[in-house]
């Protein structure tokens, strides 16, 4: 798909297009651009202090299920900045959170409470690595690419995971362009792979510290949806989009604190797992919608009804890798979060429970 514009058309010097990105009332992504005068000397200067250079903005919250029509203005605060892989140059993507005109966080602003917890845990230096699974689907029938359009079934799961070839790797172009775009944007994307079903892929973001994990995963999702949009496809994050003998989609979250990463930190990991076992239901409530369709005890999942952990087990709620146990320190993987989870909620819950840091006001998922 080529552009309607002449290749000679460029952005005026000193002008920046900033694409403001935020979350709507259903945890979907929204965005709109604005023209700004570039007042920062370098991208690094802007990245370290976006609120100094970028103005707050607003949108019609009655159109996003976040405000009534009689008082519809929602204000967005710039929080994290990334280079824009779509416009290039000095243009930027801006991750925002949402407030009332009076400065109160709106109910769907989960970032606000997450940031409060992360600030209290800053000396523990919490690291997160999130494995985001997703399906590339056709808009007309919501079926993944690789599933025949006549309604018949593709070959069973086997050859698709990290597969090669046109019969096995459906949608690689979108996956690869997303990878490149994230690296350009400054997202700490650490890898990708084909997953076990046709049209199912995964990318990993991290390790990120504290609130950066949520900001970066949401922006990586935004970039993924934009890349897929260009090629005429949608991204599906629901935890079990294909009924039958097919894996669902999760967002396995790897977590550690500084004490866990130090020699002997395995004891801190075991303590954290014990605390998680006591709050299984509270975590499940924050780990994504429709997760009961995925966490069945089959297809590399544990049952949603009970907590378990195991060494290198992909059938457990929490997995501790062989290297972590052998080294006596490292990290663990919470395998319960669904692909459609809000990373602000998941990372907040992990830090709150494992590090015993109270949440001032529990958000509604």
Tab-separated table of C-alpha atoms in Angstrom:
chain	number	residue	atom	x	y	z
A	1	UNK	CA	0.000	0.000	0.000
A	2	UNK	CA	1.793	3.138	-1.219
A	3	UNK	CA	1.251	6.660	0.063
A	4	UNK	CA	-0.914	9.215	-1.751
A	5	UNK	CA	1.715	11.854	-1.021
A	6	UNK	CA	4.753	12.786	-3.050
A	7	UNK	CA	8.051	11.456	-1.653
A	8	UNK	CA	9.160	15.098	-1.592
A	9	UNK	CA	6.647	15.896	1.157
A	10	UNK	CA	8.504	16.144	4.482
A	11	UNK	CA	7.714	17.550	7.911
A	12	UNK	CA	8.664	21.235	8.380
A	13	UNK	CA	11.811	21.866	10.373
A	14	UNK	CA	11.161	22.294	14.092
A	15	UNK	CA	7.726	20.664	13.859
A	16	UNK	CA	6.903	17.426	15.639
A	17	UNK	CA	3.814	15.259	15.355
A	18	UNK	CA	3.050	13.691	18.729
A	19	UNK	CA	0.628	10.749	18.702
A	20	UNK	CA	-1.061	10.685	22.112
A	21	UNK	CA	-2.089	7.140	23.118
A	22	UNK	CA	-4.445	6.197	25.955
A	23	UNK	CA	-6.835	3.472	27.149
A	24	UNK	CA	-10.591	3.583	26.723
A	25	UNK	CA	-13.326	2.286	29.024
A	26	UNK	CA	-12.973	-1.262	27.716
A	27	UNK	CA	-9.172	-1.339	27.974
A	28	UNK	CA	-8.831	-0.744	24.266
A	29	UNK	CA	-6.247	1.584	22.763
A	30	UNK	CA	-7.121	5.007	21.348
A	31	UNK	CA	-4.890	7.682	19.833
A	32	UNK	CA	-4.839	11.022	18.071
A	33	UNK	CA	-1.981	13.235	16.839
A	34	UNK	CA	-1.186	16.872	17.482
A	35	UNK	CA	1.391	19.265	16.081
A	36	UNK	CA	3.999	20.607	18.496
A	37	UNK	CA	7.006	22.877	18.316
A	38	UNK	CA	10.161	20.952	19.195
A	39	UNK	CA	11.523	22.566	22.372
A	40	UNK	CA	13.791	19.777	23.593
A	41	UNK	CA	17.438	19.400	22.609
A	42	UNK	CA	17.473	15.606	22.385
A	43	UNK	CA	15.088	12.686	22.554
A	44	UNK	CA	16.794	11.529	25.741
A	45	UNK	CA	16.044	14.883	27.390
A	46	UNK	CA	12.378	14.533	26.393
A	47	UNK	CA	12.180	10.896	27.488
A	48	UNK	CA	13.463	11.694	30.984
A	49	UNK	CA	10.934	14.479	31.591
A	50	UNK	CA	7.999	14.368	29.149
A	51	UNK	CA	5.726	16.534	31.316
A	52	UNK	CA	8.220	19.408	31.017
A	53	UNK	CA	7.893	19.605	27.243
A	54	UNK	CA	4.566	18.006	26.315
A	55	UNK	CA	1.227	19.637	27.142
A	56	UNK	CA	-1.710	17.835	28.631
A	57	UNK	CA	-4.588	17.256	26.229
A	58	UNK	CA	-8.173	16.056	26.380
A	59	UNK	CA	-10.710	13.918	24.550
A	60	UNK	CA	-14.424	13.137	24.522
A	61	UNK	CA	-14.859	10.549	27.264
A	62	UNK	CA	-18.515	10.007	26.372
A	63	UNK	CA	-17.304	8.310	23.182
A	64	UNK	CA	-14.984	5.946	25.098
A	65	UNK	CA	-17.349	4.949	27.954
A	66	UNK	CA	-15.380	7.002	30.457
A	67	UNK	CA	-17.572	10.065	31.018
A	68	UNK	CA	-21.198	11.195	30.577
A	69	UNK	CA	-22.160	13.397	27.636
A	70	UNK	CA	-23.049	16.227	30.008
A	71	UNK	CA	-19.493	16.376	31.370
A	72	UNK	CA	-17.444	14.494	28.809
A	73	UNK	CA	-13.955	15.983	28.992
A	74	UNK	CA	-11.191	13.582	30.054
A	75	UNK	CA	-7.677	14.994	30.421
A	76	UNK	CA	-4.643	12.950	29.377
A	77	UNK	CA	-1.226	13.408	30.993
A	78	UNK	CA	1.907	12.481	28.999
A	79	UNK	CA	3.813	9.802	30.937
A	80	UNK	CA	6.187	7.967	28.591
A	81	UNK	CA	7.619	8.861	25.182
A	82	UNK	CA	8.796	6.680	22.308
A	83	UNK	CA	10.143	7.373	18.836
A	84	UNK	CA	7.439	7.048	16.203
A	85	UNK	CA	8.159	4.226	13.722
A	86	UNK	CA	5.292	5.301	11.470
A	87	UNK	CA	6.225	8.945	10.835
A	88	UNK	CA	9.934	8.679	11.633
A	89	UNK	CA	12.159	11.726	12.126
A	90	UNK	CA	11.635	13.624	15.365
A	91	UNK	CA	8.005	12.507	15.620
A	92	UNK	CA	6.929	10.675	18.763
A	93	UNK	CA	4.420	8.333	20.382
A	94	UNK	CA	3.211	9.431	23.834
A	95	UNK	CA	1.743	7.013	26.390
A	96	UNK	CA	-0.758	8.868	28.557
A	97	UNK	CA	-3.016	8.202	31.522
A	98	UNK	CA	-6.423	9.706	32.158
A	99	UNK	CA	-7.839	12.223	34.670
A	100	UNK	CA	-10.884	14.332	35.354
A	101	UNK	CA	-10.574	18.097	34.716
A	102	UNK	CA	-10.153	18.403	38.482
A	103	UNK	CA	-7.051	16.209	38.439
A	104	UNK	CA	-8.510	12.984	39.841
A	105	UNK	CA	-7.573	9.716	38.097
A	106	UNK	CA	-10.620	8.226	36.380
A	107	UNK	CA	-11.600	4.637	37.377
A	108	UNK	CA	-9.935	3.056	34.334
A	109	UNK	CA	-6.622	4.792	35.048
A	110	UNK	CA	-4.913	1.728	36.527
A	111	UNK	CA	-1.510	3.288	35.947
A	112	UNK	CA	-2.063	5.736	38.795
A	113	UNK	CA	-2.267	3.105	41.550
A	114	UNK	CA	0.435	1.004	39.904
A	115	UNK	CA	2.825	3.952	40.011
A	116	UNK	CA	2.155	4.457	43.722
A	117	UNK	CA	3.050	0.834	44.470
A	118	UNK	CA	6.163	0.979	42.282
A	119	UNK	CA	7.389	4.116	44.039
A	120	UNK	CA	7.181	2.331	47.388
A	121	UNK	CA	9.104	-0.633	45.942
A	122	UNK	CA	11.822	1.339	44.151
A	123	UNK	CA	14.596	0.157	46.498
A	124	UNK	CA	13.659	-3.448	45.653
A	125	UNK	CA	14.179	-2.699	41.930
A	126	UNK	CA	11.350	-4.920	40.638
A	127	UNK	CA	12.037	-6.392	37.186
A	128	UNK	CA	9.396	-7.675	34.813
A	129	UNK	CA	9.590	-9.595	31.571
A	130	UNK	CA	6.203	-10.137	29.908
A	131	UNK	CA	5.577	-12.725	27.198
A	132	UNK	CA	2.694	-11.372	25.104
A	133	UNK	CA	0.870	-13.973	23.005
A	134	UNK	CA	-1.615	-12.910	20.332
A	135	UNK	CA	-3.456	-14.040	17.215
A	136	UNK	CA	-3.480	-12.234	13.868
A	137	UNK	CA	-7.082	-12.452	12.645
A	138	UNK	CA	-9.098	-11.596	9.550
A	139	UNK	CA	-11.610	-8.798	10.292
A	140	UNK	CA	-14.348	-10.349	8.142
A	141	UNK	CA	-14.659	-13.627	10.053
A	142	UNK	CA	-12.423	-13.103	13.138
A	143	UNK	CA	-10.552	-16.314	12.275
A	144	UNK	CA	-6.760	-16.450	12.620
A	145	UNK	CA	-4.641	-16.306	9.497
A	146	UNK	CA	-3.751	-19.881	8.650
A	147	UNK	CA	-7.287	-21.095	9.325
A	148	UNK	CA	-9.018	-21.908	5.993
A	149	UNK	CA	-11.696	-19.424	4.946
A	150	UNK	CA	-14.064	-22.289	4.011
A	151	UNK	CA	-14.444	-23.155	7.694
A	152	UNK	CA	-12.419	-26.365	7.629
A	153	UNK	CA	-9.713	-27.034	10.197
A	154	UNK	CA	-5.988	-26.585	9.602
A	155	UNK	CA	-3.477	-29.268	10.495
A	156	UNK	CA	-3.320	-29.974	14.266
A	157	UNK	CA	-0.862	-28.243	16.575
A	158	UNK	CA	2.721	-29.342	16.051
A	159	UNK	CA	4.565	-27.590	13.225
A	160	UNK	CA	3.583	-23.991	14.005
A	161	UNK	CA	5.641	-23.359	17.158
A	162	UNK	CA	8.807	-21.562	15.972
A	163	UNK	CA	7.871	-23.016	12.582
A	164	UNK	CA	9.338	-22.190	9.190
A	165	UNK	CA	7.682	-22.160	5.787
A	166	UNK	CA	4.460	-20.836	4.287
A	167	UNK	CA	2.434	-23.768	5.626
A	168	UNK	CA	3.529	-23.138	9.205
A	169	UNK	CA	4.435	-19.456	9.736
A	170	UNK	CA	1.264	-17.472	9.054
A	171	UNK	CA	1.726	-13.712	9.533
A	172	UNK	CA	5.498	-13.555	9.928
A	173	UNK	CA	5.701	-10.226	8.069
A	174	UNK	CA	3.527	-8.541	10.706
A	175	UNK	CA	5.527	-10.117	13.534
A	176	UNK	CA	8.855	-9.050	12.038
A	177	UNK	CA	7.775	-5.492	11.215
A	178	UNK	CA	6.425	-5.120	14.733
A	179	UNK	CA	9.750	-6.317	16.142
A	180	UNK	CA	11.685	-3.778	14.063
A	181	UNK	CA	9.243	-0.968	14.919
A	182	UNK	CA	9.523	-1.641	18.663
A	183	UNK	CA	13.314	-1.616	18.548
A	184	UNK	CA	13.215	1.713	16.704
A	185	UNK	CA	10.695	3.140	19.178
A	186	UNK	CA	12.931	2.340	22.147
A	187	UNK	CA	10.840	-0.482	23.584
A	188	UNK	CA	12.864	-3.179	25.348
A	189	UNK	CA	11.532	-5.969	23.156
A	190	UNK	CA	13.770	-8.955	23.751
A	191	UNK	CA	12.480	-11.421	21.180
A	192	UNK	CA	9.586	-13.003	19.302
A	193	UNK	CA	8.481	-16.463	18.256
A	194	UNK	CA	5.761	-18.300	16.427
A	195	UNK	CA	3.351	-19.975	18.838
A	196	UNK	CA	1.617	-23.352	18.779
A	197	UNK	CA	-1.485	-22.469	16.732
A	198	UNK	CA	-1.718	-21.067	13.176
A	199	UNK	CA	-1.540	-17.278	13.179
A	200	UNK	CA	-0.493	-17.192	16.833
A	201	UNK	CA	2.676	-15.323	17.784
A	202	UNK	CA	4.469	-14.015	20.835
A	203	UNK	CA	6.764	-11.125	21.670
A	204	UNK	CA	8.613	-10.475	24.900
A	205	UNK	CA	9.111	-7.091	26.564
A	206	UNK	CA	11.698	-6.741	29.289
A	207	UNK	CA	13.395	-6.827	31.590
A	208	UNK	CA	11.791	-3.523	32.541
A	209	UNK	CA	11.890	-1.827	35.923
A	210	UNK	CA	8.696	-0.857	37.724
A	211	UNK	CA	6.145	1.261	35.871
A	212	UNK	CA	8.165	1.048	32.637
A	213	UNK	CA	6.854	-2.486	32.133
A	214	UNK	CA	3.241	-1.388	31.784
A	215	UNK	CA	4.096	1.656	29.668
A	216	UNK	CA	6.216	-0.358	27.278
A	217	UNK	CA	3.833	-3.297	26.899
A	218	UNK	CA	0.873	-1.042	26.154
A	219	UNK	CA	2.872	0.887	23.559
A	220	UNK	CA	4.130	-2.369	22.029
A	221	UNK	CA	0.502	-3.485	21.718
A	222	UNK	CA	-0.367	-0.172	20.080
A	223	UNK	CA	2.436	-0.532	17.547
A	224	UNK	CA	1.386	-4.122	16.827
A	225	UNK	CA	-2.205	-3.080	16.126
A	226	UNK	CA	-1.017	-0.283	13.828
A	227	UNK	CA	1.236	-2.625	11.843
A	228	UNK	CA	-1.568	-5.187	11.493
A	229	UNK	CA	-3.999	-2.403	10.517
A	230	UNK	CA	-1.743	-1.438	7.606
A	231	UNK	CA	-1.979	-4.949	6.186
A	232	UNK	CA	-5.724	-5.236	6.780
A	233	UNK	CA	-5.681	-7.487	9.856
A	234	UNK	CA	-6.697	-7.216	13.514
A	235	UNK	CA	-4.885	-8.381	16.643
A	236	UNK	CA	-6.834	-10.662	18.983
A	237	UNK	CA	-5.809	-10.767	22.653
A	238	UNK	CA	-8.691	-12.747	24.140
A	239	UNK	CA	-7.425	-15.749	26.113
A	240	UNK	CA	-9.251	-18.439	24.107
A	241	UNK	CA	-10.240	-17.085	20.690
A	242	UNK	CA	-10.316	-20.504	18.977
A	243	UNK	CA	-12.516	-23.191	20.527
A	244	UNK	CA	-11.240	-26.752	20.468
A	245	UNK	CA	-7.882	-28.454	20.776
A	246	UNK	CA	-5.880	-25.244	20.411
A	247	UNK	CA	-3.779	-23.352	22.921
A	248	UNK	CA	-5.129	-20.117	24.295
A	249	UNK	CA	-3.155	-16.891	24.615
A	250	UNK	CA	-1.459	-15.736	27.786
A	251	UNK	CA	0.859	-13.027	29.024
A	252	UNK	CA	3.251	-14.987	31.227
A	253	UNK	CA	4.914	-12.515	33.548
A	254	UNK	CA	8.461	-13.074	34.775
A	255	UNK	CA	9.241	-11.268	38.014
A	256	UNK	CA	12.120	-10.669	40.397
A	257	UNK	CA	13.333	-8.187	42.966
A	258	UNK	CA	16.902	-7.248	43.816
A	259	UNK	CA	16.991	-9.635	46.822
A	260	UNK	CA	15.745	-12.482	44.599
A	261	UNK	CA	18.554	-11.858	42.133
A	262	UNK	CA	21.293	-11.885	44.770
A	263	UNK	CA	23.013	-15.095	45.976
A	264	UNK	CA	20.605	-17.020	48.193
A	265	UNK	CA	17.647	-15.186	46.669
A	266	UNK	CA	15.813	-18.446	46.081
A	267	UNK	CA	14.512	-18.178	49.651
A	268	UNK	CA	12.923	-14.826	48.806
A	269	UNK	CA	11.371	-16.453	45.729
A	270	UNK	CA	9.874	-19.248	47.834
A	271	UNK	CA	8.445	-16.684	50.274
A	272	UNK	CA	6.911	-14.737	47.381
A	273	UNK	CA	5.314	-17.890	45.968
A	274	UNK	CA	3.825	-18.706	49.352
A	275	UNK	CA	2.285	-15.228	49.530
A	276	UNK	CA	0.891	-15.649	46.014
A	277	UNK	CA	-0.699	-18.959	46.997
A	278	UNK	CA	-2.685	-17.166	49.711
A	279	UNK	CA	-4.094	-14.577	47.286
A	280	UNK	CA	-4.819	-16.715	44.238
A	281	UNK	CA	-8.408	-15.499	43.768
A	282	UNK	CA	-7.439	-11.843	44.155
A	283	UNK	CA	-4.812	-12.201	41.439
A	284	UNK	CA	-7.077	-14.128	39.076
A	285	UNK	CA	-9.598	-11.280	39.334
A	286	UNK	CA	-6.931	-8.888	38.002
A	287	UNK	CA	-5.363	-11.192	35.408
A	288	UNK	CA	-7.687	-10.684	32.437
A	289	UNK	CA	-11.250	-11.268	31.266
A	290	UNK	CA	-12.377	-14.712	30.082
A	291	UNK	CA	-9.364	-16.435	31.600
A	292	UNK	CA	-11.501	-19.354	32.799
A	293	UNK	CA	-11.689	-20.516	29.172
A	294	UNK	CA	-7.893	-20.734	29.051
A	295	UNK	CA	-6.866	-21.892	32.541
A	296	UNK	CA	-8.366	-25.367	32.321
A	297	UNK	CA	-5.419	-27.535	33.298
A	298	UNK	CA	-4.888	-28.399	29.638
A	299	UNK	CA	-2.826	-26.839	26.845
A	300	UNK	CA	0.107	-25.883	29.091
A	301	UNK	CA	-1.997	-24.249	31.810
A	302	UNK	CA	-2.923	-24.853	35.433
A	303	UNK	CA	-6.524	-24.902	36.626
A	304	UNK	CA	-8.015	-21.527	37.454
A	305	UNK	CA	-9.534	-23.025	40.612
A	306	UNK	CA	-6.325	-23.706	42.519
A	307	UNK	CA	-2.768	-22.456	42.904
A	308	UNK	CA	0.280	-24.571	42.162
A	309	UNK	CA	3.948	-24.099	41.450
A	310	UNK	CA	6.636	-26.337	40.035
A	311	UNK	CA	10.193	-26.614	38.838
A	312	UNK	CA	10.225	-25.972	35.074
A	313	UNK	CA	6.527	-26.939	34.928
A	314	UNK	CA	4.299	-25.360	32.305
A	315	UNK	CA	1.295	-27.022	33.930
A	316	UNK	CA	1.669	-24.950	37.106
A	317	UNK	CA	0.380	-21.515	38.100
A	318	UNK	CA	3.955	-20.416	38.793
A	319	UNK	CA	7.064	-21.891	37.186
A	320	UNK	CA	10.548	-21.665	38.640
A	321	UNK	CA	13.181	-22.395	36.013
A	322	UNK	CA	15.925	-24.964	36.383
A	323	UNK	CA	18.633	-22.287	36.188
A	324	UNK	CA	17.078	-20.296	39.046
A	325	UNK	CA	16.968	-23.348	41.313
A	326	UNK	CA	20.478	-24.447	40.321
A	327	UNK	CA	21.902	-20.953	40.837
A	328	UNK	CA	20.003	-20.354	44.057
A	329	UNK	CA	18.730	-17.003	42.780
A	330	UNK	CA	16.960	-15.409	39.815
A	331	UNK	CA	13.288	-15.000	38.961
A	332	UNK	CA	9.995	-16.859	38.642
A	333	UNK	CA	7.245	-16.904	36.022
A	334	UNK	CA	3.584	-16.281	36.825
A	335	UNK	CA	1.797	-18.181	34.040
A	336	UNK	CA	-1.747	-17.159	35.012
A	337	UNK	CA	-2.180	-13.739	33.310
A	338	UNK	CA	-4.298	-13.811	30.146
A	339	UNK	CA	-3.171	-12.153	26.919
A	340	UNK	CA	-5.727	-9.371	27.428
A	341	UNK	CA	-4.544	-8.500	30.939
A	342	UNK	CA	-3.694	-4.940	31.918
A	343	UNK	CA	0.050	-4.933	32.713
A	344	UNK	CA	-0.443	-2.082	35.169
A	345	UNK	CA	-2.722	-4.337	37.232
A	346	UNK	CA	-0.594	-7.483	36.937
A	347	UNK	CA	2.713	-5.822	37.832
A	348	UNK	CA	1.048	-3.884	40.658
A	349	UNK	CA	-0.446	-7.068	42.123
A	350	UNK	CA	2.827	-8.981	41.930
A	351	UNK	CA	4.760	-6.262	43.749
A	352	UNK	CA	1.999	-5.689	46.293
A	353	UNK	CA	1.634	-9.361	47.203
A	354	UNK	CA	5.235	-10.553	46.935
A	355	UNK	CA	6.749	-7.497	48.609
A	356	UNK	CA	3.876	-6.918	51.050
A	357	UNK	CA	3.151	-3.381	49.866
A	358	UNK	CA	-0.498	-2.331	50.364
A	359	UNK	CA	-2.536	-0.882	47.512
A	360	UNK	CA	-4.179	2.376	48.611
A	361	UNK	CA	-7.287	1.887	46.485
A	362	UNK	CA	-7.863	-1.406	44.705
A	363	UNK	CA	-8.801	-0.712	41.060
A	364	UNK	CA	-11.746	-2.386	39.368
A	365	UNK	CA	-10.478	-4.583	36.531
